[in-house]
JSON list of C-alpha atoms in Angstrom, two decimals:
[
{"chain": "M", "resi": 12, "resn": "MET", "atom": "CA", "xyz": [227.40, -42.65, 55.41]},
{"chain": "M", "resi": 13, "resn": "GLU", "atom": "CA", "xyz": [226.33, -39.09, 56.33]},
{"chain": "M", "resi": 14, "resn": "LEU", "atom": "CA", "xyz": [222.67, -40.45, 56.55]},
{"chain": "M", "resi": 15, "resn": "SER", "atom": "CA", "xyz": [223.69, -42.74, 59.17]},
{"chain": "M", "resi": 16, "resn": "ILE", "atom": "CA", "xyz": [225.44, -40.16, 61.15]},
{"chain": "M", "resi": 17, "resn": "ILE", "atom": "CA", "xyz": [222.33, -37.71, 60.94]},
{"chain": "M", "resi": 18, "resn": "LYS", "atom": "CA", "xyz": [220.02, -40.39, 62.07]},
{"chain": "M", "resi": 19, "resn": "SER", "atom": "CA", "xyz": [222.09, -41.26, 65.05]},
{"chain": "M", "resi": 20, "resn": "ILE", "atom": "CA", "xyz": [222.45, -37.42, 65.90]},
{"chain": "M", "resi": 21, "resn": "LEU", "atom": "CA", "xyz": [218.90, -36.84, 65.89]},
{"chain": "M", "resi": 22, "resn": "ASN", "atom": "CA", "xyz": [217.90, -40.32, 67.58]},
{"chain": "M", "resi": 23, "resn": "TYR", "atom": "CA", "xyz": [220.39, -39.13, 70.55]},
{"chain": "M", "resi": 24, "resn": "GLN", "atom": "CA", "xyz": [219.05, -35.62, 70.49]},
{"chain": "M", "resi": 25, "resn": "PHE", "atom": "CA", "xyz": [215.60, -36.13, 70.40]},
{"chain": "M", "resi": 26, "resn": "GLY", "atom": "CA", "xyz": [215.08, -39.94, 71.14]},
{"chain": "M", "resi": 27, "resn": "ASN", "atom": "CA", "xyz": [211.78, -41.66, 70.28]},
{"chain": "M", "resi": 28, "resn": "LYS", "atom": "CA", "xyz": [213.83, -42.90, 67.06]},
{"chain": "M", "resi": 29, "resn": "VAL", "atom": "CA", "xyz": [213.06, -39.47, 65.52]},
{"chain": "M", "resi": 30, "resn": "GLY", "atom": "CA", "xyz": [216.19, -39.94, 63.28]},
{"chain": "M", "resi": 31, "resn": "ASP", "atom": "CA", "xyz": [214.95, -43.18, 61.82]},
{"chain": "M", "resi": 32, "resn": "LYS", "atom": "CA", "xyz": [211.36, -41.62, 61.18]},
{"chain": "M", "resi": 33, "resn": "ILE", "atom": "CA", "xyz": [212.97, -38.91, 59.48]},
{"chain": "M", "resi": 34, "resn": "ILE", "atom": "CA", "xyz": [215.21, -40.59, 57.37]},
{"chain": "M", "resi": 35, "resn": "GLU", "atom": "CA", "xyz": [212.56, -43.13, 56.62]},
{"chain": "M", "resi": 36, "resn": "LYS", "atom": "CA", "xyz": [209.92, -40.40, 55.41]},
{"chain": "M", "resi": 37, "resn": "TYR", "atom": "CA", "xyz": [212.47, -38.02, 53.77]},
{"chain": "M", "resi": 38, "resn": "SER", "atom": "CA", "xyz": [215.34, -40.08, 52.66]},
{"chain": "M", "resi": 39, "resn": "ASN", "atom": "CA", "xyz": [214.83, -39.31, 48.82]},
{"chain": "M", "resi": 40, "resn": "VAL", "atom": "CA", "xyz": [214.89, -35.59, 49.65]},
{"chain": "M", "resi": 41, "resn": "ILE", "atom": "CA", "xyz": [217.40, -34.92, 52.03]},
{"chain": "M", "resi": 42, "resn": "LYS", "atom": "CA", "xyz": [220.69, -33.10, 51.14]},
{"chain": "M", "resi": 43, "resn": "ILE", "atom": "CA", "xyz": [223.38, -32.98, 53.40]},
{"chain": "M", "resi": 44, "resn": "GLU", "atom": "CA", "xyz": [226.07, -29.97, 53.02]},
{"chain": "M", "resi": 45, "resn": "ILE", "atom": "CA", "xyz": [229.69, -30.95, 54.07]},
{"chain": "M", "resi": 46, "resn": "SER", "atom": "CA", "xyz": [232.25, -28.10, 55.24]},
{"chain": "M", "resi": 47, "resn": "LYS", "atom": "CA", "xyz": [235.09, -27.86, 52.59]},
{"chain": "M", "resi": 48, "resn": "ASN", "atom": "CA", "xyz": [237.51, -27.20, 55.37]},
{"chain": "M", "resi": 49, "resn": "THR", "atom": "CA", "xyz": [236.64, -29.85, 57.84]},
{"chain": "M", "resi": 50, "resn": "GLY", "atom": "CA", "xyz": [234.80, -32.52, 56.08]},
{"chain": "M", "resi": 51, "resn": "ARG", "atom": "CA", "xyz": [232.08, -32.33, 58.64]},
{"chain": "M", "resi": 52, "resn": "ILE", "atom": "CA", "xyz": [228.42, -32.21, 58.13]},
{"chain": "M", "resi": 53, "resn": "ARG", "atom": "CA", "xyz": [227.43, -28.38, 58.25]},
{"chain": "M", "resi": 54, "resn": "ARG", "atom": "CA", "xyz": [223.82, -28.31, 57.22]},
{"chain": "M", "resi": 55, "resn": "ILE", "atom": "CA", "xyz": [220.92, -30.44, 56.62]},
{"chain": "M", "resi": 56, "resn": "TYR", "atom": "CA", "xyz": [218.04, -29.87, 53.95]},
{"chain": "M", "resi": 57, "resn": "ILE", "atom": "CA", "xyz": [214.98, -31.41, 53.40]},
{"chain": "M", "resi": 58, "resn": "ASN", "atom": "CA", "xyz": [213.14, -30.59, 49.93]},
{"chain": "M", "resi": 59, "resn": "ASN", "atom": "CA", "xyz": [216.05, -27.77, 49.66]},
{"chain": "M", "resi": 60, "resn": "ILE", "atom": "CA", "xyz": [214.75, -26.15, 52.76]},
{"chain": "M", "resi": 61, "resn": "LEU", "atom": "CA", "xyz": [217.20, -25.88, 55.66]},
{"chain": "M", "resi": 62, "resn": "LEU", "atom": "CA", "xyz": [216.13, -28.45, 58.88]},
{"chain": "M", "resi": 63, "resn": "GLY", "atom": "CA", "xyz": [219.11, -27.50, 60.77]},
{"chain": "M", "resi": 64, "resn": "THR", "atom": "CA", "xyz": [222.74, -26.76, 61.13]},
{"chain": "M", "resi": 65, "resn": "ILE", "atom": "CA", "xyz": [225.33, -28.78, 63.21]},
{"chain": "M", "resi": 66, "resn": "GLU", "atom": "CA", "xyz": [226.47, -27.05, 66.22]},
{"chain": "M", "resi": 67, "resn": "PRO", "atom": "CA", "xyz": [230.38, -27.67, 66.06]},
{"chain": "M", "resi": 68, "resn": "THR", "atom": "CA", "xyz": [230.85, -27.28, 69.68]},
{"chain": "M", "resi": 69, "resn": "THR", "atom": "CA", "xyz": [228.27, -29.92, 70.78]},
{"chain": "M", "resi": 70, "resn": "GLY", "atom": "CA", "xyz": [227.43, -31.95, 67.41]},
{"chain": "M", "resi": 71, "resn": "PHE", "atom": "CA", "xyz": [223.86, -31.31, 68.02]},
{"chain": "M", "resi": 72, "resn": "VAL", "atom": "CA", "xyz": [221.47, -30.00, 65.31]},
{"chain": "M", "resi": 73, "resn": "ILE", "atom": "CA", "xyz": [220.48, -26.38, 65.80]},
{"chain": "M", "resi": 74, "resn": "LEU", "atom": "CA", "xyz": [216.66, -26.60, 64.49]},
{"chain": "M", "resi": 75, "resn": "THR", "atom": "CA", "xyz": [215.36, -23.92, 62.14]},
{"chain": "M", "resi": 76, "resn": "LYS", "atom": "CA", "xyz": [211.35, -23.35, 62.60]},
{"chain": "M", "resi": 77, "resn": "PHE", "atom": "CA", "xyz": [210.90, -25.54, 59.44]},
{"chain": "M", "resi": 78, "resn": "GLY", "atom": "CA", "xyz": [213.01, -28.36, 61.16]},
{"chain": "M", "resi": 79, "resn": "GLY", "atom": "CA", "xyz": [211.02, -27.87, 64.32]},
{"chain": "M", "resi": 80, "resn": "GLU", "atom": "CA", "xyz": [207.66, -28.51, 62.62]},
{"chain": "M", "resi": 81, "resn": "ILE", "atom": "CA", "xyz": [209.42, -31.49, 61.10]},
{"chain": "M", "resi": 82, "resn": "ILE", "atom": "CA", "xyz": [210.63, -32.76, 64.43]},
{"chain": "M", "resi": 83, "resn": "LYS", "atom": "CA", "xyz": [207.41, -32.00, 66.21]},
{"chain": "M", "resi": 84, "resn": "GLU", "atom": "CA", "xyz": [205.68, -34.26, 64.00]},
{"chain": "M", "resi": 85, "resn": "PHE", "atom": "CA", "xyz": [207.57, -37.21, 65.41]},
{"chain": "M", "resi": 86, "resn": "LEU", "atom": "CA", "xyz": [207.44, -36.28, 69.14]},
{"chain": "M", "resi": 87, "resn": "GLU", "atom": "CA", "xyz": [204.35, -36.68, 71.24]},
{"chain": "M", "resi": 88, "resn": "TYR", "atom": "CA", "xyz": [203.06, -33.90, 73.34]},
{"chain": "M", "resi": 89, "resn": "PRO", "atom": "CA", "xyz": [204.89, -32.31, 75.96]},
{"chain": "M", "resi": 90, "resn": "LYS", "atom": "CA", "xyz": [208.32, -33.88, 74.60]},
{"chain": "M", "resi": 91, "resn": "TYR", "atom": "CA", "xyz": [210.87, -31.27, 74.19]},
{"chain": "M", "resi": 92, "resn": "ARG", "atom": "CA", "xyz": [208.53, -28.52, 74.29]},
{"chain": "M", "resi": 93, "resn": "ILE", "atom": "CA", "xyz": [208.21, -25.41, 76.60]},
{"chain": "M", "resi": 94, "resn": "VAL", "atom": "CA", "xyz": [204.47, -24.20, 76.29]},
{"chain": "M", "resi": 95, "resn": "ILE", "atom": "CA", "xyz": [204.31, -20.57, 76.89]},
{"chain": "M", "resi": 96, "resn": "SER", "atom": "CA", "xyz": [201.46, -18.11, 77.72]},
{"chain": "M", "resi": 97, "resn": "ASP", "atom": "CA", "xyz": [199.80, -15.64, 75.04]},
{"chain": "M", "resi": 98, "resn": "GLU", "atom": "CA", "xyz": [201.41, -12.80, 76.62]},
{"chain": "M", "resi": 99, "resn": "ALA", "atom": "CA", "xyz": [204.95, -14.12, 75.88]},
{"chain": "M", "resi": 100, "resn": "LYS", "atom": "CA", "xyz": [204.40, -14.72, 72.23]},
{"chain": "M", "resi": 101, "resn": "GLU", "atom": "CA", "xyz": [205.47, -11.15, 71.09]},
{"chain": "M", "resi": 102, "resn": "PHE", "atom": "CA", "xyz": [208.84, -11.88, 72.92]},
{"chain": "M", "resi": 103, "resn": "VAL", "atom": "CA", "xyz": [209.37, -14.95, 70.98]},
{"chain": "M", "resi": 104, "resn": "LYS", "atom": "CA", "xyz": [208.60, -13.26, 67.50]},
{"chain": "M", "resi": 105, "resn": "LYS", "atom": "CA", "xyz": [211.37, -10.60, 68.53]},
{"chain": "M", "resi": 106, "resn": "GLY", "atom": "CA", "xyz": [213.75, -13.46, 69.44]},
{"chain": "M", "resi": 107, "resn": "LYS", "atom": "CA", "xyz": [213.69, -12.53, 73.25]},
{"chain": "M", "resi": 108, "resn": "SER", "atom": "CA", "xyz": [214.45, -15.13, 76.09]},
{"chain": "M", "resi": 109, "resn": "ILE", "atom": "CA", "xyz": [211.48, -16.95, 77.68]},
{"chain": "M", "resi": 110, "resn": "PHE", "atom": "CA", "xyz": [211.08, -16.45, 81.21]},
{"chain": "M", "resi": 111, "resn": "ASN", "atom": "CA", "xyz": [210.05, -18.87, 83.86]},
{"chain": "M", "resi": 112, "resn": "LYS", "atom": "CA", "xyz": [206.91, -16.87, 84.75]},
{"chain": "M", "resi": 113, "resn": "PHE", "atom": "CA", "xyz": [205.46, -17.11, 81.09]},
{"chain": "M", "resi": 114, "resn": "VAL", "atom": "CA", "xyz": [205.94, -21.02, 81.04]},
{"chain": "M", "resi": 115, "resn": "ILE", "atom": "CA", "xyz": [202.41, -23.03, 81.23]},
{"chain": "M", "resi": 116, "resn": "ASP", "atom": "CA", "xyz": [203.67, -26.40, 80.77]},
{"chain": "M", "resi": 117, "resn": "VAL", "atom": "CA", "xyz": [207.21, -28.03, 80.11]},
{"chain": "M", "resi": 118, "resn": "ASP", "atom": "CA", "xyz": [208.71, -31.24, 79.41]},
{"chain": "M", "resi": 119, "resn": "LEU", "atom": "CA", "xyz": [210.19, -32.41, 82.80]},
{"chain": "M", "resi": 120, "resn": "ASN", "atom": "CA", "xyz": [212.81, -34.36, 81.15]},
{"chain": "M", "resi": 121, "resn": "ILE", "atom": "CA", "xyz": [214.58, -31.31, 79.45]},
{"chain": "M", "resi": 122, "resn": "LEU", "atom": "CA", "xyz": [218.09, -30.76, 80.45]},
{"chain": "M", "resi": 123, "resn": "PRO", "atom": "CA", "xyz": [220.10, -27.31, 80.18]},
{"chain": "M", "resi": 124, "resn": "ARG", "atom": "CA", "xyz": [221.32, -26.93, 76.88]},
{"chain": "M", "resi": 125, "resn": "ASP", "atom": "CA", "xyz": [218.54, -29.11, 74.93]},
{"chain": "M", "resi": 126, "resn": "ILE", "atom": "CA", "xyz": [217.28, -27.77, 71.83]},
{"chain": "M", "resi": 127, "resn": "VAL", "atom": "CA", "xyz": [213.43, -27.25, 72.47]},
{"chain": "M", "resi": 128, "resn": "LEU", "atom": "CA", "xyz": [210.13, -26.41, 70.80]},
{"chain": "M", "resi": 129, "resn": "ILE", "atom": "CA", "xyz": [208.60, -23.11, 72.06]},
{"chain": "M", "resi": 130, "resn": "VAL", "atom": "CA", "xyz": [204.79, -23.80, 71.58]},
{"chain": "M", "resi": 131, "resn": "ASP", "atom": "CA", "xyz": [201.73, -22.14, 72.48]},
{"chain": "M", "resi": 132, "resn": "LYS", "atom": "CA", "xyz": [198.71, -23.64, 74.45]},
{"chain": "M", "resi": 133, "resn": "GLU", "atom": "CA", "xyz": [197.39, -25.12, 71.02]},
{"chain": "M", "resi": 134, "resn": "ASP", "atom": "CA", "xyz": [200.86, -26.58, 70.29]},
{"chain": "M", "resi": 135, "resn": "ASN", "atom": "CA", "xyz": [201.68, -24.42, 67.38]},
{"chain": "M", "resi": 136, "resn": "LEU", "atom": "CA", "xyz": [205.29, -23.91, 67.03]},
{"chain": "M", "resi": 137, "resn": "LEU", "atom": "CA", "xyz": [206.36, -20.38, 67.90]},
{"chain": "M", "resi": 138, "resn": "GLY", "atom": "CA", "xyz": [210.07, -20.95, 67.87]},
{"chain": "M", "resi": 139, "resn": "ILE", "atom": "CA", "xyz": [213.31, -22.79, 68.41]},
{"chain": "M", "resi": 140, "resn": "GLY", "atom": "CA", "xyz": [215.21, -22.47, 71.56]},
{"chain": "M", "resi": 141, "resn": "GLU", "atom": "CA", "xyz": [217.83, -23.56, 73.87]},
{"chain": "M", "resi": 142, "resn": "ALA", "atom": "CA", "xyz": [216.85, -24.53, 77.52]},
{"chain": "M", "resi": 143, "resn": "VAL", "atom": "CA", "xyz": [218.92, -22.69, 80.36]},
{"chain": "M", "resi": 144, "resn": "LEU", "atom": "CA", "xyz": [217.34, -24.59, 83.09]},
{"chain": "M", "resi": 145, "resn": "SER", "atom": "CA", "xyz": [215.81, -28.16, 83.45]},
{"chain": "M", "resi": 146, "resn": "GLY", "atom": "CA", "xyz": [212.51, -28.75, 82.88]},
{"chain": "M", "resi": 147, "resn": "LEU", "atom": "CA", "xyz": [211.97, -29.40, 86.50]},
{"chain": "M", "resi": 148, "resn": "GLU", "atom": "CA", "xyz": [213.63, -26.13, 87.30]},
{"chain": "M", "resi": 149, "resn": "ILE", "atom": "CA", "xyz": [211.55, -24.38, 84.80]},
{"chain": "M", "resi": 150, "resn": "LYS", "atom": "CA", "xyz": [208.37, -25.75, 86.32]},
{"chain": "M", "resi": 151, "resn": "GLN", "atom": "CA", "xyz": [209.64, -24.83, 89.89]},
{"chain": "M", "resi": 152, "resn": "PHE", "atom": "CA", "xyz": [210.94, -21.49, 89.76]},
{"chain": "M", "resi": 153, "resn": "ASN", "atom": "CA", "xyz": [208.86, -18.24, 88.95]},
{"chain": "M", "resi": 154, "resn": "ASN", "atom": "CA", "xyz": [212.11, -15.95, 88.19]},
{"chain": "M", "resi": 155, "resn": "GLY", "atom": "CA", "xyz": [215.05, -16.36, 85.62]},
{"chain": "M", "resi": 156, "resn": "ILE", "atom": "CA", "xyz": [215.47, -17.53, 82.05]},
{"chain": "M", "resi": 157, "resn": "ALA", "atom": "CA", "xyz": [213.69, -20.81, 81.05]},
{"chain": "M", "resi": 158, "resn": "ALA", "atom": "CA", "xyz": [214.98, -20.66, 77.44]},
{"chain": "M", "resi": 159, "resn": "LYS", "atom": "CA", "xyz": [216.85, -18.54, 74.99]},
{"chain": "M", "resi": 160, "resn": "ILE", "atom": "CA", "xyz": [215.46, -18.27, 71.21]},
{"chain": "M", "resi": 161, "resn": "LYS", "atom": "CA", "xyz": [217.62, -19.62, 68.45]},
{"chain": "M", "resi": 162, "resn": "ASN", "atom": "CA", "xyz": [215.26, -19.39, 65.52]},
{"chain": "M", "resi": 163, "resn": "VAL", "atom": "CA", "xyz": [211.91, -17.98, 65.01]}
]
């Protein structure tokens, strides 16, 4: 039951049948933690490593960096990615927000509040963020915050 819920959430959140692909590949090593108080899914583990936590207010998965690597494996470039310049890498490592002026490329289908992969020019995952603006706005604006870092 819980696996089908996780699959549905991931399919909805990231598209491209990501949930189906993850369940197919990792079904025998997925562990789901249920909240004792609410009975809802709280955390998802693969091989006892945290993939992500379910955000109670949105129902979306907030990925860890490990989870981002797993999701990235199933998403073609530039899906759900914000590509940043080398000079912004240090900001990501410190958990600081990504500003539009440091964005080199972006998935134009990103919507505000989407969980996104922050990557460098070589598509190496640097962190997980939450988009503040849409992909189109990130591309068009030179000022302002593109994404807030969630996990590094």
